[in-house]
Short mmCIF file of C-alpha atoms in Angstrom, two decimals:
data_model
loop_
_atom_site.label_atom_id
_atom_site.label_comp_id
_atom_site.label_asym_id
_atom_site.label_seq_id
_atom_site.Cartn_x
_atom_site.Cartn_y
_atom_site.Cartn_z
CA MET A 1 132.74 130.40 121.08
CA THR A 2 135.73 130.65 118.87
CA THR A 3 135.00 131.22 115.19
CA ALA A 4 136.78 129.44 112.40
CA THR A 5 138.77 132.46 111.35
CA GLU A 6 139.79 133.23 115.00
CA ARG A 7 141.01 129.57 115.28
CA VAL A 8 142.92 130.13 112.12
CA ARG A 9 144.27 133.56 113.16
CA ALA A 10 145.48 132.00 116.58
CA ALA A 11 147.47 129.20 114.59
CA LEU A 12 149.05 131.83 112.31
CA ASP A 13 149.97 133.99 115.24
CA ARG A 14 152.34 131.11 116.46
CA GLN A 15 154.37 131.36 113.01
CA PRO A 16 157.25 133.73 112.48
CA ARG A 17 156.19 136.73 110.43
CA ILE A 18 157.67 139.97 109.25
CA ALA A 19 155.28 142.66 108.26
CA LEU A 20 155.74 143.71 104.58
CA ALA A 21 152.34 144.23 103.30
CA MET A 22 149.70 147.07 103.90
CA LEU A 23 146.76 144.97 105.24
CA PRO A 24 143.87 144.50 105.17
CA THR A 25 143.50 145.25 101.39
CA PRO A 26 140.14 146.70 100.42
CA ILE A 27 137.19 145.30 98.30
CA THR A 28 135.94 147.15 95.35
CA ASP A 29 132.34 146.66 94.18
CA ALA A 30 132.85 146.74 90.30
CA VAL A 31 129.32 148.32 89.51
CA ARG A 32 130.17 149.86 86.19
CA PHE A 33 132.09 146.81 85.16
CA ARG A 34 129.09 144.61 85.90
CA ASP A 35 126.79 147.13 83.99
CA ALA A 36 129.11 146.89 81.06
CA LEU A 37 128.59 143.06 81.11
CA GLY A 38 124.92 143.34 80.90
CA GLY A 39 123.69 144.54 84.39
CA PRO A 40 122.14 142.74 87.21
CA SER A 41 119.84 140.80 84.75
CA LYS A 42 122.76 139.11 83.07
CA CYS A 43 125.98 139.48 85.45
CA PRO A 44 126.48 138.57 88.95
CA ARG A 45 127.73 141.16 91.45
CA ILE A 46 131.48 141.41 91.08
CA LEU A 47 133.58 142.18 94.24
CA ILE A 48 137.38 142.83 93.60
CA LYS A 49 139.72 142.03 96.37
CA ARG A 50 142.59 144.48 95.84
CA ASP A 51 145.80 142.59 96.68
CA ASP A 52 147.42 144.60 94.00
CA LEU A 53 147.47 147.16 96.77
CA THR A 54 149.79 145.43 99.21
CA ALA A 55 152.16 148.15 98.65
CA LEU A 56 155.60 146.04 98.81
CA GLY A 57 157.54 146.77 95.70
CA LEU A 58 154.67 148.14 93.86
CA GLY A 59 152.25 145.55 95.38
CA GLY A 60 150.64 142.29 94.55
CA ASN A 61 149.81 138.87 96.16
CA LYS A 62 153.50 137.70 96.81
CA ALA A 63 153.66 140.08 99.70
CA ARG A 64 151.55 137.82 101.85
CA LYS A 65 153.82 134.90 101.32
CA LEU A 66 156.87 136.88 101.65
CA GLU A 67 155.93 137.91 105.14
CA TYR A 68 156.18 134.24 106.25
CA LEU A 69 159.15 133.31 103.99
CA VAL A 70 161.42 136.15 104.93
CA ALA A 71 160.64 135.69 108.68
CA ASP A 72 161.57 131.99 108.21
CA ALA A 73 164.88 132.87 106.47
CA ALA A 74 165.58 135.46 109.25
CA ARG A 75 164.88 132.74 111.86
CA GLN A 76 167.38 130.37 110.17
CA GLY A 77 170.04 133.21 110.13
CA ALA A 78 169.91 133.88 106.35
CA THR A 79 171.77 136.78 104.86
CA THR A 80 170.91 136.13 101.02
CA LEU A 81 167.47 135.45 99.57
CA ILE A 82 167.57 133.35 96.26
CA THR A 83 164.61 132.72 94.12
CA THR A 84 163.64 131.86 90.60
CA GLY A 85 160.97 132.71 88.09
CA ALA A 86 160.40 134.08 84.65
CA VAL A 87 162.41 137.25 83.50
CA GLN A 88 159.07 139.17 84.23
CA SER A 89 158.36 137.54 87.57
CA ASN A 90 156.36 139.42 89.94
CA HIS A 91 157.59 137.11 92.73
CA ALA A 92 161.11 137.88 91.88
CA ARG A 93 160.54 141.76 91.94
CA MET A 94 158.71 141.47 95.32
CA THR A 95 161.51 139.24 96.73
CA ALA A 96 164.12 141.75 95.83
CA ALA A 97 162.00 144.50 97.44
CA ALA A 98 161.46 142.41 100.51
CA ALA A 99 165.26 141.75 100.76
CA CYS A 100 165.80 145.52 100.95
CA ILE A 101 163.53 145.73 103.85
CA ALA A 102 164.92 142.80 105.71
CA GLY A 103 168.56 144.02 104.90
CA MET A 104 169.41 140.88 102.86
CA ARG A 105 171.10 140.34 99.74
CA CYS A 106 169.05 139.03 96.94
CA VAL A 107 169.86 136.91 93.72
CA LEU A 108 167.54 136.26 91.21
CA VAL A 109 167.74 133.21 88.70
CA LEU A 110 165.42 134.22 85.96
CA THR A 111 164.17 132.33 82.85
CA ALA A 112 164.40 134.25 79.65
CA THR A 113 163.57 133.41 75.97
CA GLU A 114 166.17 136.17 74.82
CA ASP A 115 169.78 136.33 75.49
CA GLU A 116 169.65 140.05 76.45
CA PRO A 117 166.05 140.69 77.46
CA SER A 118 164.83 144.28 77.60
CA VAL A 119 165.46 145.94 80.80
CA ALA A 120 161.82 147.03 81.51
CA GLY A 121 158.96 146.21 83.86
CA ASN A 122 159.64 143.78 86.66
CA LEU A 123 163.31 143.23 85.23
CA LEU A 124 164.02 146.96 85.51
CA LEU A 125 162.81 146.93 89.06
CA ASP A 126 164.76 143.93 90.19
CA LYS A 127 167.76 145.98 89.30
CA VAL A 128 166.53 149.11 90.98
CA TYR A 129 166.08 146.94 94.03
CA GLY A 130 169.64 145.92 93.96
CA ALA A 131 169.13 142.25 92.98
CA GLU A 132 171.89 140.26 91.42
CA ILE A 133 170.50 138.75 88.19
CA ARG A 134 171.33 135.38 86.83
CA LEU A 135 169.66 134.46 83.36
CA VAL A 136 168.87 130.99 82.19
CA PRO A 137 167.39 129.88 78.91
CA ALA A 138 163.63 129.01 78.81
CA VAL A 139 162.65 125.34 78.09
CA ASP A 140 159.12 125.90 76.49
CA PRO A 141 157.07 129.19 76.14
CA MET A 142 154.08 127.14 77.59
CA PHE A 143 155.84 126.80 80.99
CA ALA A 144 157.25 129.38 83.36
CA VAL A 145 160.44 127.44 83.86
CA GLY A 146 164.02 127.11 82.63
CA GLN A 147 167.08 125.20 83.36
CA ASP A 148 167.65 126.82 86.74
CA GLU A 149 168.47 124.05 89.27
CA ALA A 150 172.16 123.92 88.46
CA VAL A 151 172.36 127.71 88.54
CA VAL A 152 170.57 127.92 91.95
CA ALA A 153 173.06 125.37 93.16
CA ASP A 154 175.93 127.34 91.88
CA VAL A 155 174.63 130.52 93.43
CA VAL A 156 174.14 128.68 96.91
CA SER A 157 177.76 127.41 96.75
CA LYS A 158 179.04 130.88 96.05
CA GLU A 159 177.01 132.46 98.67
CA LYS A 160 178.39 129.90 101.24
CA ALA A 161 182.01 130.39 99.85
CA ALA A 162 181.66 134.13 100.46
CA GLY A 163 180.66 133.48 104.18
CA ARG A 164 177.10 134.23 103.56
CA SER A 165 173.99 132.19 104.52
CA PRO A 166 171.61 131.67 101.59
CA TYR A 167 167.77 130.88 101.77
CA VAL A 168 166.24 129.41 98.62
CA ILE A 169 162.65 130.46 98.05
CA PRO A 170 160.82 128.03 95.55
CA VAL A 171 159.27 129.56 92.31
CA GLY A 172 156.21 131.80 93.15
CA GLY A 173 156.94 131.41 96.78
CA SER A 174 155.17 128.02 96.66
CA SER A 175 156.08 126.22 99.74
CA GLY A 176 154.40 125.13 102.92
CA VAL A 177 155.68 128.27 104.57
CA GLY A 178 154.46 130.48 101.72
CA VAL A 179 151.10 129.03 101.82
CA LEU A 180 150.64 130.67 105.23
CA GLY A 181 150.18 134.01 103.44
CA TYR A 182 146.85 133.14 101.80
CA VAL A 183 145.66 131.07 104.79
CA GLY A 184 145.83 134.53 106.47
CA GLY A 185 144.36 136.24 103.36
CA THR A 186 141.47 133.98 103.48
CA ALA A 187 140.73 134.75 107.06
CA GLU A 188 140.83 138.55 106.20
CA LEU A 189 138.54 138.03 103.20
CA VAL A 190 136.00 135.81 104.97
CA GLU A 191 135.78 138.38 107.92
CA GLN A 192 135.36 141.28 105.30
CA LEU A 193 132.53 139.37 103.46
CA ARG A 194 130.94 138.54 106.80
CA ASP A 195 131.00 142.32 107.89
CA MET A 196 129.37 143.13 104.34
CA SER A 197 126.76 140.43 104.84
CA VAL A 198 127.72 138.82 101.49
CA ALA A 199 128.28 135.17 100.66
CA PRO A 200 129.83 134.76 97.20
CA SER A 201 129.47 131.73 95.18
CA ARG A 202 132.98 131.69 93.63
CA LEU A 203 136.42 133.14 93.99
CA TYR A 204 138.29 133.83 90.81
CA PHE A 205 141.96 134.25 90.69
CA ALA A 206 145.16 133.70 88.35
CA SER A 207 146.78 130.51 89.17
CA GLY A 208 150.53 130.11 88.07
CA SER A 209 152.95 128.06 90.40
CA ARG A 210 149.80 127.09 92.57
CA GLY A 211 151.22 128.49 95.84
CA THR A 212 148.32 131.01 96.03
CA GLN A 213 145.86 128.28 95.12
CA ALA A 214 146.98 126.07 97.84
CA GLY A 215 146.68 128.88 100.40
CA LEU A 216 143.17 129.93 99.25
CA THR A 217 141.95 126.37 99.12
CA LEU A 218 143.19 125.43 102.34
CA GLY A 219 142.17 128.65 103.93
CA ALA A 220 138.66 128.18 102.42
CA LYS A 221 138.47 124.76 104.14
CA LEU A 222 139.83 126.13 107.50
CA CYS A 223 137.78 129.28 107.59
CA VAL A 224 134.65 127.63 106.28
CA ALA A 225 134.31 130.14 103.46
CA PRO A 226 131.13 130.54 101.51
CA TYR A 227 132.58 130.39 98.26
CA GLY A 228 134.14 127.78 95.83
CA ILE A 229 137.82 128.27 94.81
CA TYR A 230 137.96 128.89 91.01
CA GLY A 231 141.66 129.07 89.75
CA ILE A 232 142.35 130.14 86.20
CA ALA A 233 145.64 128.63 84.90
CA VAL A 234 148.07 131.05 83.26
CA SER A 235 150.78 128.35 82.33
CA ALA A 236 150.91 124.70 81.62
CA GLY A 237 152.15 122.06 83.98
CA GLU A 238 149.42 119.75 85.06
CA PRO A 239 149.21 117.34 86.84
CA GLU A 240 152.59 118.12 88.62
CA LYS A 241 151.28 121.61 89.59
CA ILE A 242 148.07 120.47 91.33
CA GLU A 243 150.15 117.77 93.14
CA ARG A 244 152.55 120.43 94.34
CA ALA A 245 149.54 122.54 95.60
CA LYS A 246 148.12 119.68 97.58
CA ARG A 247 151.61 118.86 99.04
CA ILE A 248 152.43 122.18 100.20
CA ALA A 249 148.89 122.99 101.51
CA ASN A 250 149.18 119.92 103.73
CA GLU A 251 152.54 121.05 104.85
CA ALA A 252 151.14 124.40 105.77
CA ALA A 253 148.28 122.61 107.66
CA ALA A 254 150.97 120.68 109.61
CA LEU A 255 152.86 123.76 110.38
CA LEU A 256 149.66 125.38 111.90
CA ASP A 257 149.06 122.17 113.80
CA LEU A 258 145.50 121.88 112.44
CA PRO A 259 144.00 118.37 111.35
CA GLU A 260 142.27 119.44 108.06
CA ARG A 261 143.95 118.25 104.89
CA LEU A 262 143.32 118.70 101.08
CA GLU A 263 142.69 116.01 98.53
CA LEU A 264 143.36 116.41 94.76
CA GLY A 265 139.72 116.84 94.11
CA ASP A 266 139.50 119.98 96.24
CA LEU A 267 141.91 121.90 93.74
CA VAL A 268 140.12 123.12 90.48
CA THR A 269 142.15 124.81 87.84
CA ASP A 270 140.51 126.04 84.57
CA GLN A 271 143.00 125.38 81.67
CA ALA A 272 141.10 127.06 78.87
CA HIS A 273 142.65 130.56 79.11
CA ILE A 274 146.42 130.00 78.99
CA GLY A 275 146.42 130.93 75.36
CA ASP A 276 149.86 130.73 73.41
CA GLY A 277 151.71 130.15 76.68
CA TYR A 278 152.93 131.88 80.02
CA GLY A 279 153.44 135.46 79.72
CA ILE A 280 151.94 136.00 76.33
CA PRO A 281 148.91 138.07 76.09
CA THR A 282 145.49 136.75 74.90
CA ALA A 283 142.78 138.62 73.04
CA GLY A 284 140.28 137.98 75.86
CA GLY A 285 142.90 139.21 78.41
CA LEU A 286 143.56 142.31 76.43
CA ALA A 287 139.67 143.07 76.08
CA ALA A 288 139.35 142.46 79.84
CA ILE A 289 142.27 144.96 80.60
CA ASP A 290 140.60 147.47 78.37
CA LEU A 291 137.11 147.14 79.77
CA LEU A 292 137.95 147.06 83.48
CA ALA A 293 140.19 150.16 82.92
CA LYS A 294 137.58 152.11 81.13
CA THR A 295 134.80 151.14 83.61
CA GLU A 296 136.59 151.12 86.97
CA ALA A 297 140.09 152.69 86.29
CA ILE A 298 141.54 149.42 87.73
CA LEU A 299 144.45 148.02 85.64
CA LEU A 300 144.93 144.31 85.07
CA ASP A 301 148.12 142.81 83.99
CA PRO A 302 148.67 140.91 80.63
CA CYS A 303 150.31 137.70 82.33
CA TYR A 304 147.96 136.77 85.22
CA THR A 305 144.95 138.92 86.17
CA SER A 306 143.76 139.53 82.52
CA LYS A 307 143.59 135.92 81.77
CA ALA A 308 141.64 135.27 84.95
CA MET A 309 139.30 138.13 84.44
CA ALA A 310 138.94 136.86 80.65
CA ALA A 311 137.65 133.60 82.23
CA LEU A 312 135.06 135.25 84.39
CA VAL A 313 133.88 137.44 81.61
CA ALA A 314 133.47 134.29 79.32
CA HIS A 315 131.47 132.50 82.10
CA VAL A 316 129.15 135.37 82.32
CA GLY A 317 128.77 135.63 78.63
CA ALA A 318 128.06 131.83 78.60
CA HIS A 319 125.38 132.14 81.41
CA GLU A 320 127.43 129.83 83.71
CA ILE A 321 126.91 132.04 86.71
CA ASP A 322 123.58 133.00 88.07
CA PRO A 323 123.27 136.89 87.74
CA GLN A 324 121.56 136.78 91.39
CA GLN A 325 124.77 135.56 92.78
CA THR A 326 128.03 137.44 93.91
CA VAL A 327 131.51 136.51 92.86
CA VAL A 328 134.93 137.69 94.19
CA PHE A 329 137.90 138.32 91.91
CA LEU A 330 141.27 138.16 93.65
CA HIS A 331 143.50 140.92 92.00
CA THR A 332 147.03 139.59 92.57
CA GLY A 333 148.80 142.69 90.99
CA GLY A 334 151.49 142.49 88.33
CA MET A 335 151.40 146.10 87.10
CA PRO A 336 155.02 146.27 85.90
CA ALA A 337 154.22 143.95 82.95
CA LEU A 338 152.12 146.71 81.51
CA PHE A 339 155.43 148.63 80.78
CA THR A 340 157.09 145.90 78.58
CA ASP A 341 157.47 145.70 74.92
CA ARG A 342 155.26 142.56 74.63
CA PHE A 343 152.18 144.20 76.07
CA VAL A 344 152.71 147.36 74.38
CA ASP A 345 153.05 145.75 71.02
CA ALA A 346 150.00 143.55 71.80
CA TYR A 347 147.70 146.30 73.03
CA SER A 348 148.86 148.65 70.18
CA ALA A 349 147.90 146.07 67.70
CA ARG A 350 144.23 146.20 68.97
CA LEU A 351 143.98 150.04 68.34
#
């Protein structure tokens, strides 16, 4: 009899895909971190799914999406990858790395709050990977967006005029094709948990443009995952973002030719840990970085994973999770942001 994950893997095998990530990623049992949060009498078992170790361009969750997006671009004969994001976008950095492997040009349209942002972290790596950078002004620090549509259109026009074939990837890789990455990631995780004889109650993760959330939520439904999906928002933008997640998840289900579909009620996002805005470190996030580093030698990033872990820590402290349960934390990467002035200044202020 075919299992749920076998059915999903068979459907994914029919989709174009280029190998970019080192998979499967491991799971760490954060025993010392759990002890620091009160031990088994107060804190659930915490398993960390290490998608920071996907390897592509210093690793992170976007590698899974880019495997399908770059393959789709190649199928269409594209020669240039174009995408958007904040100036310290992990997705932009990993798209630039993927373009190197695929032998394509890469143009990044990046939102910045400064006219001349510091060339550090992800922006430095964008340049190391040879991407062409176009900067646009930020609209609002609470949002990870800028006035980029006209600039993307201009880039597309210029690429075509130069005889090249552009392929535009939405912010965060959040499209029906990109969603396939975390449908596959869910099948991988569910199989690993089954082999460990573990049935967690929740999966925590940082939720930005909602593409990862769409893939995890659709994947959980398709693979009959034992856990509930618990996204922690790192930027504002509801309800538009949740509506986007539903739309692209159902586009992915259609691509896979599977009957399941998501409703808005399937998508849960905790908005309580955004802080002052996208990319701005929070006190809870900085504390989470500190504690996980000192107990497990695992680094979180100040933009995404630290805020998601701060939520998990807060829920443990508020006794919202039964300590007899197990939870999974999806580590989505983002390490280059640790080497930016904003993080260094914020962390130094704690010392």
